[in-house]
PDB file of C-alpha atoms in Angstrom:
ATOM      1  CA  MET A  18      -6.859  -2.435  37.530  1.00  0.00           C
ATOM      2  CA  SER A  19      -4.869  -3.998  40.420  1.00  0.00           C
ATOM      3  CA  ALA A  20      -1.374  -3.117  41.378  1.00  0.00           C
ATOM      4  CA  LYS A  21       0.042  -6.498  40.466  1.00  0.00           C
ATOM      5  CA  VAL A  22      -1.754  -6.252  36.871  1.00  0.00           C
ATOM      6  CA  CYS A  23      -0.154  -2.556  36.403  1.00  0.00           C
ATOM      7  CA  LEU A  24       3.278  -3.932  37.296  1.00  0.00           C
ATOM      8  CA  LEU A  25       2.922  -6.892  34.828  1.00  0.00           C
ATOM      9  CA  ALA A  26       1.970  -4.264  32.243  1.00  0.00           C
ATOM     10  CA  PHE A  27       4.676  -2.037  33.151  1.00  0.00           C
ATOM     11  CA  LYS A  28       7.137  -4.819  33.007  1.00  0.00           C
ATOM     12  CA  ALA A  29       5.852  -6.052  29.462  1.00  0.00           C
ATOM     13  CA  VAL A  30       6.213  -2.694  28.051  1.00  0.00           C
ATOM     14  CA  CYS A  31       9.921  -2.314  29.604  1.00  0.00           C
ATOM     15  CA  LEU A  32      10.683  -5.797  28.015  1.00  0.00           C
ATOM     16  CA  ARG A  33       9.505  -4.587  24.430  1.00  0.00           C
ATOM     17  CA  ALA A  34      11.446  -1.513  24.775  1.00  0.00           C
ATOM     18  CA  LEU A  35      14.864  -3.389  26.062  1.00  0.00           C
ATOM     19  CA  LEU A  36      14.320  -6.180  23.017  1.00  0.00           C
ATOM     20  CA  PHE A  37      14.036  -3.225  20.477  1.00  0.00           C
ATOM     21  CA  GLN A  38      17.131  -1.665  22.006  1.00  0.00           C
ATOM     22  CA  ILE A  39      19.082  -5.130  21.648  1.00  0.00           C
ATOM     23  CA  ILE A  40      17.875  -5.124  18.079  1.00  0.00           C
ATOM     24  CA  PHE A  41      18.792  -1.620  16.975  1.00  0.00           C
ATOM     25  CA  ILE A  42      22.299  -1.910  19.046  1.00  0.00           C
ATOM     26  CA  SER A  43      23.181  -5.258  17.133  1.00  0.00           C
ATOM     27  CA  THR A  44      24.436  -5.755  13.760  1.00  0.00           C
ATOM     28  CA  SER A  45      22.536  -8.417  11.661  1.00  0.00           C
ATOM     29  CA  PRO A  46      24.392 -11.642  10.491  1.00  0.00           C
ATOM     30  CA  THR A  47      24.395 -10.112   6.747  1.00  0.00           C
ATOM     31  CA  ALA A  48      25.256  -6.595   7.578  1.00  0.00           C
ATOM     32  CA  LEU A  49      28.281  -8.399   9.304  1.00  0.00           C
ATOM     33  CA  GLY A  50      29.174  -9.970   5.786  1.00  0.00           C
ATOM     34  CA  PHE A  51      27.926 -13.692   6.719  1.00  0.00           C
ATOM     35  CA  ARG A  52      25.614 -15.265   4.206  1.00  0.00           C
ATOM     36  CA  TRP A  53      23.035 -17.921   5.043  1.00  0.00           C
ATOM     37  CA  ASN A  54      24.285 -21.284   3.697  1.00  0.00           C
ATOM     38  CA  ASP A  55      21.662 -23.754   5.213  1.00  0.00           C
ATOM     39  CA  ASP A  56      24.491 -26.305   5.740  1.00  0.00           C
ATOM     40  CA  LEU A  57      22.786 -27.537   8.973  1.00  0.00           C
ATOM     41  CA  GLN A  58      19.736 -28.656   7.040  1.00  0.00           C
ATOM     42  CA  LYS A  59      22.147 -31.473   6.057  1.00  0.00           C
ATOM     43  CA  VAL A  60      22.312 -33.156   9.474  1.00  0.00           C
ATOM     44  CA  VAL A  61      21.472 -36.787  10.391  1.00  0.00           C
ATOM     45  CA  LYS A  62      18.871 -36.900  12.980  1.00  0.00           C
ATOM     46  CA  PHE A  63      20.864 -38.755  15.741  1.00  0.00           C
ATOM     47  CA  GLY A  64      18.511 -40.358  18.361  1.00  0.00           C
ATOM     48  CA  ASP A  65      15.489 -39.028  16.498  1.00  0.00           C
ATOM     49  CA  GLY A  66      12.526 -39.357  18.865  1.00  0.00           C
ATOM     50  CA  PHE A  67      14.482 -40.294  21.864  1.00  0.00           C
ATOM     51  CA  LEU A  68      16.205 -37.354  23.203  1.00  0.00           C
ATOM     52  CA  GLU A  69      13.808 -34.548  24.434  1.00  0.00           C
ATOM     53  CA  LYS A  70      15.442 -31.234  24.017  1.00  0.00           C
ATOM     54  CA  PRO A  71      18.947 -32.242  24.355  1.00  0.00           C
ATOM     55  CA  GLU A  72      20.480 -29.181  25.563  1.00  0.00           C
ATOM     56  CA  ASP A  73      24.065 -30.202  25.681  1.00  0.00           C
ATOM     57  CA  VAL A  74      26.374 -33.308  24.559  1.00  0.00           C
ATOM     58  CA  CYS A  75      29.636 -34.707  25.536  1.00  0.00           C
ATOM     59  CA  VAL A  76      31.522 -37.848  24.531  1.00  0.00           C
ATOM     60  CA  ASP A  77      34.114 -39.642  26.305  1.00  0.00           C
ATOM     61  CA  LYS A  78      37.475 -41.269  25.253  1.00  0.00           C
ATOM     62  CA  LYS A  79      35.767 -44.612  24.396  1.00  0.00           C
ATOM     63  CA  GLY A  80      33.440 -42.730  21.964  1.00  0.00           C
ATOM     64  CA  THR A  81      30.380 -43.069  24.336  1.00  0.00           C
ATOM     65  CA  PHE A  82      27.941 -40.137  24.092  1.00  0.00           C
ATOM     66  CA  TYR A  83      26.140 -38.508  26.801  1.00  0.00           C
ATOM     67  CA  THR A  84      23.163 -35.869  27.002  1.00  0.00           C
ATOM     68  CA  VAL A  85      21.007 -34.558  28.981  1.00  0.00           C
ATOM     69  CA  THR A  86      17.039 -33.999  28.199  1.00  0.00           C
ATOM     70  CA  ARG A  87      14.249 -31.720  29.659  1.00  0.00           C
ATOM     71  CA  ASP A  88      12.506 -34.744  30.855  1.00  0.00           C
ATOM     72  CA  GLY A  89      14.937 -35.051  33.678  1.00  0.00           C
ATOM     73  CA  TRP A  90      17.191 -38.123  31.904  1.00  0.00           C
ATOM     74  CA  VAL A  91      20.680 -38.397  31.356  1.00  0.00           C
ATOM     75  CA  LYS A  92      20.813 -40.428  28.253  1.00  0.00           C
ATOM     76  CA  ARG A  93      23.985 -42.518  27.007  1.00  0.00           C
ATOM     77  CA  LYS A  94      24.859 -44.112  24.022  1.00  0.00           C
ATOM     78  CA  HIS A  95      27.884 -46.513  23.658  1.00  0.00           C
ATOM     79  CA  ARG A  96      29.847 -46.192  20.548  1.00  0.00           C
ATOM     80  CA  HIS A  97      28.232 -49.333  18.797  1.00  0.00           C
ATOM     81  CA  GLY A  98      24.863 -49.430  20.610  1.00  0.00           C
ATOM     82  CA  PRO A  99      21.493 -47.702  20.791  1.00  0.00           C
ATOM     83  CA  TRP A 100      20.862 -44.809  23.075  1.00  0.00           C
ATOM     84  CA  GLU A 101      19.608 -45.576  26.489  1.00  0.00           C
ATOM     85  CA  ASN A 102      18.234 -44.088  29.559  1.00  0.00           C
ATOM     86  CA  TRP A 103      21.181 -44.087  31.966  1.00  0.00           C
ATOM     87  CA  LYS A 104      20.243 -42.016  35.043  1.00  0.00           C
ATOM     88  CA  LYS A 105      17.032 -40.171  35.898  1.00  0.00           C
ATOM     89  CA  LEU A 106      17.658 -37.158  37.849  1.00  0.00           C
ATOM     90  CA  GLY A 107      14.425 -35.446  37.292  1.00  0.00           C
ATOM     91  CA  GLY A 108      13.070 -32.087  36.886  1.00  0.00           C
ATOM     92  CA  ASN A 109      13.491 -30.009  33.683  1.00  0.00           C
ATOM     93  CA  SER A 110      16.690 -28.108  34.328  1.00  0.00           C
ATOM     94  CA  LEU A 111      19.679 -30.060  33.119  1.00  0.00           C
ATOM     95  CA  LEU A 112      21.916 -28.064  31.117  1.00  0.00           C
ATOM     96  CA  GLY A 113      25.637 -27.997  30.512  1.00  0.00           C
ATOM     97  CA  VAL A 114      27.278 -31.161  30.707  1.00  0.00           C
ATOM     98  CA  ALA A 115      31.197 -32.433  30.596  1.00  0.00           C
ATOM     99  CA  MET A 116      33.628 -35.170  31.239  1.00  0.00           C
ATOM    100  CA  SER A 117      35.351 -35.112  34.690  1.00  0.00           C
ATOM    101  CA  ASN A 118      38.832 -36.317  34.778  1.00  0.00           C
ATOM    102  CA  ASP A 119      38.156 -39.312  36.277  1.00  0.00           C
ATOM    103  CA  GLY A 120      35.707 -40.419  33.523  1.00  0.00           C
ATOM    104  CA  HIS A 121      32.467 -39.480  35.273  1.00  0.00           C
ATOM    105  CA  LEU A 122      30.077 -36.841  34.182  1.00  0.00           C
ATOM    106  CA  LEU A 123      29.899 -33.122  35.445  1.00  0.00           C
ATOM    107  CA  ILE A 124      26.250 -31.527  34.915  1.00  0.00           C
ATOM    108  CA  CYS A 125      24.892 -28.301  35.612  1.00  0.00           C
ATOM    109  CA  ASP A 126      21.489 -28.263  37.233  1.00  0.00           C
ATOM    110  CA  ALA A 127      20.210 -24.780  36.784  1.00  0.00           C
ATOM    111  CA  ASN A 128      17.990 -25.116  39.949  1.00  0.00           C
ATOM    112  CA  GLN A 129      20.477 -27.317  42.083  1.00  0.00           C
ATOM    113  CA  GLY A 130      23.883 -26.563  41.086  1.00  0.00           C
ATOM    114  CA  LEU A 131      26.770 -28.615  40.140  1.00  0.00           C
ATOM    115  CA  ILE A 132      26.380 -32.499  39.933  1.00  0.00           C
ATOM    116  CA  LYS A 133      28.562 -35.452  39.148  1.00  0.00           C
ATOM    117  CA  VAL A 134      27.086 -38.583  37.879  1.00  0.00           C
ATOM    118  CA  SER A 135      28.611 -42.143  37.659  1.00  0.00           C
ATOM    119  CA  GLU A 136      27.534 -45.626  37.364  1.00  0.00           C
ATOM    120  CA  LYS A 137      26.929 -45.532  41.017  1.00  0.00           C
ATOM    121  CA  GLY A 138      24.721 -42.713  41.356  1.00  0.00           C
ATOM    122  CA  TRP A 139      24.692 -38.941  41.230  1.00  0.00           C
ATOM    123  CA  LYS A 140      26.208 -36.313  44.118  1.00  0.00           C
ATOM    124  CA  LEU A 141      25.620 -32.713  44.234  1.00  0.00           C
ATOM    125  CA  LEU A 142      28.949 -31.227  44.440  1.00  0.00           C
ATOM    126  CA  SER A 143      28.230 -27.427  44.945  1.00  0.00           C
ATOM    127  CA  SER A 144      24.717 -25.699  45.512  1.00  0.00           C
ATOM    128  CA  LYS A 145      26.171 -22.427  47.212  1.00  0.00           C
ATOM    129  CA  VAL A 146      28.934 -20.119  47.226  1.00  0.00           C
ATOM    130  CA  ASN A 147      29.609 -17.824  50.205  1.00  0.00           C
ATOM    131  CA  GLY A 148      26.296 -19.095  51.845  1.00  0.00           C
ATOM    132  CA  LYS A 149      24.074 -18.291  49.112  1.00  0.00           C
ATOM    133  CA  LYS A 150      22.342 -20.461  47.015  1.00  0.00           C
ATOM    134  CA  ILE A 151      23.594 -20.893  42.962  1.00  0.00           C
ATOM    135  CA  ARG A 152      20.503 -19.805  41.442  1.00  0.00           C
ATOM    136  CA  PHE A 153      21.605 -20.587  37.474  1.00  0.00           C
ATOM    137  CA  ALA A 154      24.023 -23.124  37.072  1.00  0.00           C
ATOM    138  CA  ASP A 155      24.549 -23.228  33.362  1.00  0.00           C
ATOM    139  CA  ASP A 156      27.736 -25.023  31.854  1.00  0.00           C
ATOM    140  CA  VAL A 157      30.667 -26.725  33.216  1.00  0.00           C
ATOM    141  CA  ILE A 158      34.296 -27.649  32.358  1.00  0.00           C
ATOM    142  CA  GLN A 159      37.343 -29.296  34.357  1.00  0.00           C
ATOM    143  CA  ALA A 160      40.833 -28.460  34.010  1.00  0.00           C
ATOM    144  CA  SER A 161      43.328 -31.235  33.659  1.00  0.00           C
ATOM    145  CA  ASP A 162      44.956 -29.952  37.080  1.00  0.00           C
ATOM    146  CA  GLY A 163      41.573 -30.297  38.818  1.00  0.00           C
ATOM    147  CA  PRO A 164      39.778 -27.010  39.261  1.00  0.00           C
ATOM    148  CA  ILE A 165      36.153 -27.200  37.763  1.00  0.00           C
ATOM    149  CA  TYR A 166      34.779 -24.069  36.314  1.00  0.00           C
ATOM    150  CA  PHE A 167      31.144 -23.378  35.995  1.00  0.00           C
ATOM    151  CA  SER A 168      28.722 -20.496  34.883  1.00  0.00           C
ATOM    152  CA  ASP A 169      26.167 -19.167  37.003  1.00  0.00           C
ATOM    153  CA  ALA A 170      24.149 -17.201  34.675  1.00  0.00           C
ATOM    154  CA  SER A 171      22.137 -15.037  36.969  1.00  0.00           C
ATOM    155  CA  THR A 172      22.284 -14.396  40.578  1.00  0.00           C
ATOM    156  CA  LYS A 173      18.631 -12.908  40.455  1.00  0.00           C
ATOM    157  CA  TYR A 174      16.745 -14.910  38.190  1.00  0.00           C
ATOM    158  CA  GLY A 175      16.511 -18.637  37.284  1.00  0.00           C
ATOM    159  CA  LEU A 176      15.506 -20.783  34.579  1.00  0.00           C
ATOM    160  CA  SER A 177      11.816 -20.198  34.937  1.00  0.00           C
ATOM    161  CA  ASP A 178      12.096 -16.277  34.767  1.00  0.00           C
ATOM    162  CA  TRP A 179      15.614 -15.985  32.756  1.00  0.00           C
ATOM    163  CA  THR A 180      13.783 -13.378  30.561  1.00  0.00           C
ATOM    164  CA  TYR A 181      13.696 -10.721  33.343  1.00  0.00           C
ATOM    165  CA  ASP A 182      17.611 -11.015  33.307  1.00  0.00           C
ATOM    166  CA  VAL A 183      17.219  -9.552  29.482  1.00  0.00           C
ATOM    167  CA  LEU A 184      15.015  -6.879  31.054  1.00  0.00           C
ATOM    168  CA  GLU A 185      17.161  -5.566  33.720  1.00  0.00           C
ATOM    169  CA  GLY A 186      20.215  -5.749  31.332  1.00  0.00           C
ATOM    170  CA  LYS A 187      22.538  -5.640  34.166  1.00  0.00           C
ATOM    171  CA  PRO A 188      25.552  -8.202  34.859  1.00  0.00           C
ATOM    172  CA  HIS A 189      24.107 -10.549  37.468  1.00  0.00           C
ATOM    173  CA  GLY A 190      26.413 -13.275  36.355  1.00  0.00           C
ATOM    174  CA  ARG A 191      29.607 -14.956  37.565  1.00  0.00           C
ATOM    175  CA  LEU A 192      32.125 -17.708  36.788  1.00  0.00           C
ATOM    176  CA  LEU A 193      32.454 -20.034  39.448  1.00  0.00           C
ATOM    177  CA  LYS A 194      35.476 -22.182  40.610  1.00  0.00           C
ATOM    178  CA  TYR A 195      34.829 -25.674  42.518  1.00  0.00           C
ATOM    179  CA  ASN A 196      38.115 -27.255  44.065  1.00  0.00           C
ATOM    180  CA  PRO A 197      37.175 -31.046  43.880  1.00  0.00           C
ATOM    181  CA  TYR A 198      39.949 -31.610  47.019  1.00  0.00           C
ATOM    182  CA  THR A 199      38.378 -29.454  49.317  1.00  0.00           C
ATOM    183  CA  GLY A 200      35.045 -29.373  48.362  1.00  0.00           C
ATOM    184  CA  HIS A 201      34.980 -25.511  48.417  1.00  0.00           C
ATOM    185  CA  THR A 202      33.157 -23.325  45.710  1.00  0.00           C
ATOM    186  CA  SER A 203      34.617 -19.821  45.084  1.00  0.00           C
ATOM    187  CA  ILE A 204      33.742 -16.635  42.575  1.00  0.00           C
ATOM    188  CA  HIS A 205      36.346 -16.770  39.917  1.00  0.00           C
ATOM    189  CA  LEU A 206      34.920 -13.993  37.575  1.00  0.00           C
ATOM    190  CA  ASN A 207      32.002 -11.710  38.760  1.00  0.00           C
ATOM    191  CA  HIS A 208      29.603  -9.168  37.283  1.00  0.00           C
ATOM    192  CA  LEU A 209      29.197 -10.878  33.663  1.00  0.00           C
ATOM    193  CA  SER A 210      26.175 -10.537  31.275  1.00  0.00           C
ATOM    194  CA  PHE A 211      24.457 -13.798  31.400  1.00  0.00           C
ATOM    195  CA  PRO A 212      27.425 -16.209  31.412  1.00  0.00           C
ATOM    196  CA  ASN A 213      26.793 -19.136  29.254  1.00  0.00           C
ATOM    197  CA  GLY A 214      29.099 -21.693  27.658  1.00  0.00           C
ATOM    198  CA  VAL A 215      32.615 -22.245  29.194  1.00  0.00           C
ATOM    199  CA  ALA A 216      35.720 -23.666  27.585  1.00  0.00           C
ATOM    200  CA  LEU A 217      39.346 -24.200  28.140  1.00  0.00           C
ATOM    201  CA  SER A 218      42.072 -23.720  25.479  1.00  0.00           C
ATOM    202  CA  ARG A 219      44.028 -26.435  23.980  1.00  0.00           C
ATOM    203  CA  LYS A 220      47.094 -25.611  26.254  1.00  0.00           C
ATOM    204  CA  GLN A 221      44.518 -24.550  29.252  1.00  0.00           C
ATOM    205  CA  ASP A 222      46.380 -21.556  29.613  1.00  0.00           C
ATOM    206  CA  PHE A 223      43.121 -19.462  29.206  1.00  0.00           C
ATOM    207  CA  LEU A 224      39.343 -20.215  29.461  1.00  0.00           C
ATOM    208  CA  VAL A 225      36.474 -18.412  27.458  1.00  0.00           C
ATOM    209  CA  VAL A 226      33.195 -17.656  28.613  1.00  0.00           C
ATOM    210  CA  CYS A 227      30.407 -16.366  26.594  1.00  0.00           C
ATOM    211  CA  GLU A 228      28.269 -13.285  27.459  1.00  0.00           C
ATOM    212  CA  THR A 229      25.030 -14.181  25.854  1.00  0.00           C
ATOM    213  CA  TRP A 230      23.357 -10.521  26.262  1.00  0.00           C
ATOM    214  CA  LYS A 231      26.663  -8.791  24.894  1.00  0.00           C
ATOM    215  CA  PHE A 232      26.914 -11.105  21.869  1.00  0.00           C
ATOM    216  CA  ARG A 233      30.670 -11.667  22.827  1.00  0.00           C
ATOM    217  CA  CYS A 234      32.822 -14.006  24.672  1.00  0.00           C
ATOM    218  CA  LEU A 235      35.677 -13.240  27.049  1.00  0.00           C
ATOM    219  CA  LYS A 236      38.911 -14.628  27.545  1.00  0.00           C
ATOM    220  CA  HIS A 237      40.500 -14.923  30.917  1.00  0.00           C
ATOM    221  CA  TRP A 238      44.131 -15.992  31.333  1.00  0.00           C
ATOM    222  CA  LEU A 239      44.809 -18.716  33.847  1.00  0.00           C
ATOM    223  CA  LYS A 240      48.767 -19.144  33.549  1.00  0.00           C
ATOM    224  CA  GLY A 241      51.576 -17.230  32.178  1.00  0.00           C
ATOM    225  CA  LYS A 242      52.540 -13.830  32.368  1.00  0.00           C
ATOM    226  CA  LEU A 243      48.729 -12.401  31.515  1.00  0.00           C
ATOM    227  CA  LYS A 244      47.321 -14.948  34.623  1.00  0.00           C
ATOM    228  CA  GLY A 245      44.272 -13.225  35.993  1.00  0.00           C
ATOM    229  CA  ASN A 246      43.771 -11.048  33.065  1.00  0.00           C
ATOM    230  CA  THR A 247      40.272 -10.874  31.375  1.00  0.00           C
ATOM    231  CA  SER A 248      39.927  -9.316  27.785  1.00  0.00           C
ATOM    232  CA  ILE A 249      37.337  -9.815  24.994  1.00  0.00           C
ATOM    233  CA  PHE A 250      38.132 -13.037  22.790  1.00  0.00           C
ATOM    234  CA  VAL A 251      35.275 -12.387  20.018  1.00  0.00           C
ATOM    235  CA  ASP A 252      32.807  -9.413  19.945  1.00  0.00           C
ATOM    236  CA  ASN A 253      29.734  -8.507  18.002  1.00  0.00           C
ATOM    237  CA  LEU A 254      28.718 -12.129  17.217  1.00  0.00           C
ATOM    238  CA  PRO A 255      26.113 -12.834  14.813  1.00  0.00           C
ATOM    239  CA  GLY A 256      24.073 -14.184  17.504  1.00  0.00           C
ATOM    240  CA  GLY A 257      23.925 -14.632  21.324  1.00  0.00           C
ATOM    241  CA  PRO A 258      26.438 -17.065  22.298  1.00  0.00           C
ATOM    242  CA  ASP A 259      25.251 -20.149  24.087  1.00  0.00           C
ATOM    243  CA  ASN A 260      27.563 -23.330  24.634  1.00  0.00           C
ATOM    244  CA  ILE A 261      31.107 -23.214  23.543  1.00  0.00           C
ATOM    245  CA  ASN A 262      33.398 -26.350  23.068  1.00  0.00           C
ATOM    246  CA  LEU A 263      37.138 -26.924  22.011  1.00  0.00           C
ATOM    247  CA  ALA A 264      37.690 -28.423  18.826  1.00  0.00           C
ATOM    248  CA  PRO A 265      40.545 -30.706  18.059  1.00  0.00           C
ATOM    249  CA  ASP A 266      42.584 -28.163  15.949  1.00  0.00           C
ATOM    250  CA  GLY A 267      42.489 -25.806  19.057  1.00  0.00           C
ATOM    251  CA  SER A 268      39.731 -23.549  17.742  1.00  0.00           C
ATOM    252  CA  PHE A 269      36.373 -23.294  19.284  1.00  0.00           C
ATOM    253  CA  TRP A 270      32.657 -24.118  18.162  1.00  0.00           C
ATOM    254  CA  ILE A 271      30.101 -21.591  19.492  1.00  0.00           C
ATOM    255  CA  ALA A 272      26.269 -22.131  19.327  1.00  0.00           C
ATOM    256  CA  LEU A 273      24.737 -19.112  18.712  1.00  0.00           C
ATOM    257  CA  LEU A 274      20.984 -18.021  19.454  1.00  0.00           C
ATOM    258  CA  ASN A 275      18.935 -16.162  17.009  1.00  0.00           C
ATOM    259  CA  LEU A 276      18.589 -12.701  19.022  1.00  0.00           C
ATOM    260  CA  ARG A 277      18.489 -10.467  16.420  1.00  0.00           C
ATOM    261  CA  THR A 278      14.793 -10.859  14.705  1.00  0.00           C
ATOM    262  CA  SER A 279      12.537  -7.929  14.728  1.00  0.00           C
ATOM    263  CA  GLY A 280       9.573  -8.276  16.917  1.00  0.00           C
ATOM    264  CA  THR A 281       8.860  -7.722  20.741  1.00  0.00           C
ATOM    265  CA  LYS A 282       8.840 -10.551  23.118  1.00  0.00           C
ATOM    266  CA  GLU A 283       8.779 -12.909  20.278  1.00  0.00           C
ATOM    267  CA  LEU A 284      12.597 -11.869  19.913  1.00  0.00           C
ATOM    268  CA  VAL A 285      13.058 -13.931  23.041  1.00  0.00           C
ATOM    269  CA  LEU A 286      10.376 -16.785  23.094  1.00  0.00           C
ATOM    270  CA  GLU A 287      10.062 -17.480  19.257  1.00  0.00           C
ATOM    271  CA  GLY A 288      12.781 -15.449  17.562  1.00  0.00           C
ATOM    272  CA  VAL A 289      15.616 -18.180  19.143  1.00  0.00           C
ATOM    273  CA  GLU A 290      13.597 -20.935  17.731  1.00  0.00           C
ATOM    274  CA  GLY A 291      13.455 -19.580  14.070  1.00  0.00           C
ATOM    275  CA  LYS A 292      16.713 -20.435  12.837  1.00  0.00           C
ATOM    276  CA  ALA A 293      20.129 -22.094  13.730  1.00  0.00           C
ATOM    277  CA  MET A 294      23.698 -20.993  13.494  1.00  0.00           C
ATOM    278  CA  VAL A 295      27.127 -22.014  15.067  1.00  0.00           C
ATOM    279  CA  VAL A 296      30.474 -20.507  14.124  1.00  0.00           C
ATOM    280  CA  LYS A 297      33.909 -21.793  14.601  1.00  0.00           C
ATOM    281  CA  VAL A 298      36.352 -19.130  16.064  1.00  0.00           C
ATOM    282  CA  ASN A 299      40.159 -19.741  16.034  1.00  0.00           C
ATOM    283  CA  GLU A 300      42.593 -19.071  19.029  1.00  0.00           C
ATOM    284  CA  ASP A 301      42.818 -15.385  18.055  1.00  0.00           C
ATOM    285  CA  GLY A 302      39.076 -14.912  18.309  1.00  0.00           C
ATOM    286  CA  LYS A 303      38.477 -14.826  14.480  1.00  0.00           C
ATOM    287  CA  ILE A 304      35.303 -16.452  12.926  1.00  0.00           C
ATOM    288  CA  ILE A 305      36.675 -18.857  10.372  1.00  0.00           C
ATOM    289  CA  ARG A 306      33.667 -20.795   9.703  1.00  0.00           C
ATOM    290  CA  LYS A 307      29.748 -20.540   9.930  1.00  0.00           C
ATOM    291  CA  LEU A 308      27.208 -23.082   9.437  1.00  0.00           C
ATOM    292  CA  ASP A 309      23.255 -22.367   9.711  1.00  0.00           C
ATOM    293  CA  ASP A 310      19.784 -23.258   8.930  1.00  0.00           C
ATOM    294  CA  SER A 311      18.280 -19.706   7.900  1.00  0.00           C
ATOM    295  CA  ARG A 312      14.891 -20.906   8.300  1.00  0.00           C
ATOM    296  CA  GLY A 313      14.854 -23.489  11.044  1.00  0.00           C
ATOM    297  CA  LYS A 314      13.862 -26.189   8.559  1.00  0.00           C
ATOM    298  CA  VAL A 315      15.747 -29.130  10.051  1.00  0.00           C
ATOM    299  CA  MET A 316      17.938 -27.368  13.189  1.00  0.00           C
ATOM    300  CA  ALA A 317      16.657 -24.611  15.154  1.00  0.00           C
ATOM    301  CA  PHE A 318      17.321 -23.084  18.923  1.00  0.00           C
ATOM    302  CA  VAL A 319      20.852 -24.714  18.478  1.00  0.00           C
ATOM    303  CA  THR A 320      22.363 -24.466  22.325  1.00  0.00           C
ATOM    304  CA  SER A 321      25.564 -26.378  21.562  1.00  0.00           C
ATOM    305  CA  ALA A 322      28.156 -27.636  19.026  1.00  0.00           C
ATOM    306  CA  LEU A 323      30.668 -30.573  19.759  1.00  0.00           C
ATOM    307  CA  GLU A 324      33.210 -31.865  17.087  1.00  0.00           C
ATOM    308  CA  PHE A 325      34.258 -35.379  17.351  1.00  0.00           C
ATOM    309  CA  GLU A 326      35.859 -37.656  14.521  1.00  0.00           C
ATOM    310  CA  GLU A 327      35.085 -35.409  11.896  1.00  0.00           C
ATOM    311  CA  HIS A 328      31.387 -34.771  12.804  1.00  0.00           C
ATOM    312  CA  LEU A 329      29.498 -31.976  14.334  1.00  0.00           C
ATOM    313  CA  TYR A 330      27.060 -32.889  17.010  1.00  0.00           C
ATOM    314  CA  LEU A 331      24.597 -30.262  17.964  1.00  0.00           C
ATOM    315  CA  GLY A 332      22.446 -29.962  20.885  1.00  0.00           C
ATOM    316  CA  ASN A 333      19.022 -27.969  20.672  1.00  0.00           C
ATOM    317  CA  LEU A 334      15.823 -27.080  22.607  1.00  0.00           C
ATOM    318  CA  ASN A 335      13.497 -27.482  19.666  1.00  0.00           C
ATOM    319  CA  SER A 336      13.728 -31.300  18.693  1.00  0.00           C
ATOM    320  CA  THR A 337      13.726 -34.779  19.829  1.00  0.00           C
ATOM    321  CA  PHE A 338      17.254 -35.580  18.370  1.00  0.00           C
ATOM    322  CA  ILE A 339      20.829 -34.386  18.285  1.00  0.00           C
ATOM    323  CA  GLY A 340      22.124 -32.825  14.949  1.00  0.00           C
ATOM    324  CA  ARG A 341      25.075 -34.785  13.427  1.00  0.00           C
ATOM    325  CA  LEU A 342      26.878 -33.187  10.582  1.00  0.00           C
ATOM    326  CA  ASN A 343      29.707 -34.579   8.424  1.00  0.00           C
ATOM    327  CA  LEU A 344      31.958 -31.891   8.369  1.00  0.00           C
ATOM    328  CA  ASN A 345      33.952 -33.217   5.242  1.00  0.00           C
ATOM    329  CA  LYS A 346      31.176 -34.028   2.980  1.00  0.00           C
ATOM    330  CA  ASN A 347      28.450 -31.644   3.670  1.00  0.00           C
ATOM    331  CA  THR A 348      29.863 -28.438   4.176  1.00  0.00           C
TER     332      THR A 348
END
């Protein structure tokens, strides 16, 4: 047996061991007091057949929707129009999206970095920090006073080999800060465990960043007496937190990956696709609502949840549509 084969076999064994460790350390949703309700089976398939694995979704002040798909497109839908191919960026690594303060689109391309898209085209804003390449740009949000915060999920592994980040179980991630006036990118928070979604509070006095492998989200203060302090916002979630979005009432919607299924490698590669779950968390970090599809019958591998005009829009990596749920009628 070659040294390369031996190494691969060793990594596989280690991966199984670590995944079982995650299972035993983490508590199941039912043990945490959450009952499956299958509310996400009631979604309307928004853009069905036109959106290839739409990871994230955002909407501007006019009610125009934007999403990015794994076939390299930025797709757009005006309020009273159909979905359309808007900008072709190429590749299969487009992840988080958010509106910029000037009405354009901010996108995290895992392989390239932070991108800004407008009617005129697109521009790479940031691909390096301290002279080193940003390896895994994941999610983004811009504060009203200018700074753009975006997560770099891992400084060691990229989108193609992210499972090895689980294997090591080390905090390779960080939260970056881009200054749009100077073009400078700095490290805002370091040593995070696969930082994923990022969201600002209603008053923008703190931000929340999701640590997927730790089943928790952190609160980092940007203003006030606690400025610069970081603490746990919500812990022991019933799934690995992916993207997070501010809700109109000041709470947060968090998409959860199903990482609590028994099995070995299937925990990562198949387990996340078997179910769907999102939770709503208030400003104090308390879960106040949960929606799910216990069998992945309609929605699975949900990666983002955005509330707009009393509907919830669900990005995912397991379909060709965005799920749209009427929050007043169906839950």
